[in-house]
Coordinates of C-alpha atoms in Angstrom, one line a residue:
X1 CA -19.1 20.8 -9.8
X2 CA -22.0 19.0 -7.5
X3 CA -22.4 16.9 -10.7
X4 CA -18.7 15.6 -11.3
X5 CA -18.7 15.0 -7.7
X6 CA -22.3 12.8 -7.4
X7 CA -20.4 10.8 -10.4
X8 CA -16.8 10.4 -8.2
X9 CA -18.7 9.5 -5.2
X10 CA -20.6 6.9 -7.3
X11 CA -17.6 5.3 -9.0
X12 CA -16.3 4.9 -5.6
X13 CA -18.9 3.2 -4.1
X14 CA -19.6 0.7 -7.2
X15 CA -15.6 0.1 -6.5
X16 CA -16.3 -0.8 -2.9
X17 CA -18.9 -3.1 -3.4
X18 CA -17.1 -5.1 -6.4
X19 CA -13.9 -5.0 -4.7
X20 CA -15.3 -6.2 -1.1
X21 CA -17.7 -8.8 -3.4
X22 CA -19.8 -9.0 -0.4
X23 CA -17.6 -9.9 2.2
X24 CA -17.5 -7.7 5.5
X25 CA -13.9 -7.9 7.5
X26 CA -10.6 -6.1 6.4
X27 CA -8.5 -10.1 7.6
X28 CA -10.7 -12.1 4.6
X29 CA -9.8 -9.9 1.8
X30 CA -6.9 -10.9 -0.8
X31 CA -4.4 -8.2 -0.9
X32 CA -6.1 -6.6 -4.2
X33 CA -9.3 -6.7 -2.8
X34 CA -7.9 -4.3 -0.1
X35 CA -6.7 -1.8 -3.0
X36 CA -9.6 -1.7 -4.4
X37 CA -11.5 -1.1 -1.5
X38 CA -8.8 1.5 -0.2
X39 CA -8.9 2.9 -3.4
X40 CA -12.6 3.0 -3.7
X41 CA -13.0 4.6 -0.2
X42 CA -10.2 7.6 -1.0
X43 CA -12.9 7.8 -4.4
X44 CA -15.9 8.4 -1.8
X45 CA -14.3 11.1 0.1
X46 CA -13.2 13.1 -3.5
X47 CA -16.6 13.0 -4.2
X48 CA -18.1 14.2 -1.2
X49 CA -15.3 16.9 -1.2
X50 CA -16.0 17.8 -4.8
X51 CA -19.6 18.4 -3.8
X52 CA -19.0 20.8 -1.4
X53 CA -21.4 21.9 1.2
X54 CA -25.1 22.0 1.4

């Protein structure tokens, strides 16, 4: 499961930094820049679930 997890995590971080396309502050992004990145960051925390502990 670590492995689907390391691949969720991923996914959601590539999703992040596309959405976000290098800007930094929540009040400059278009409203589907703001899904994505929401999106991306509920995709991070799957991941880091699905991996399960240490």
């Amino acid at each position: 499961m670590r492995y689907w997890g390391l691949g969720v995590f991923t996914v959601g971080m590539i999703a992040i930094l596309a959405g976000s396309k290098g800007r930094r502050g929540w009040d400059v992004w278009s409203r589907r820049q703001r899904v994505v990145c929401s999106a991306g960051f509920v995709l991070v925390l799957a991941g880091l679930a699905l991996m399960g502990p240490a």
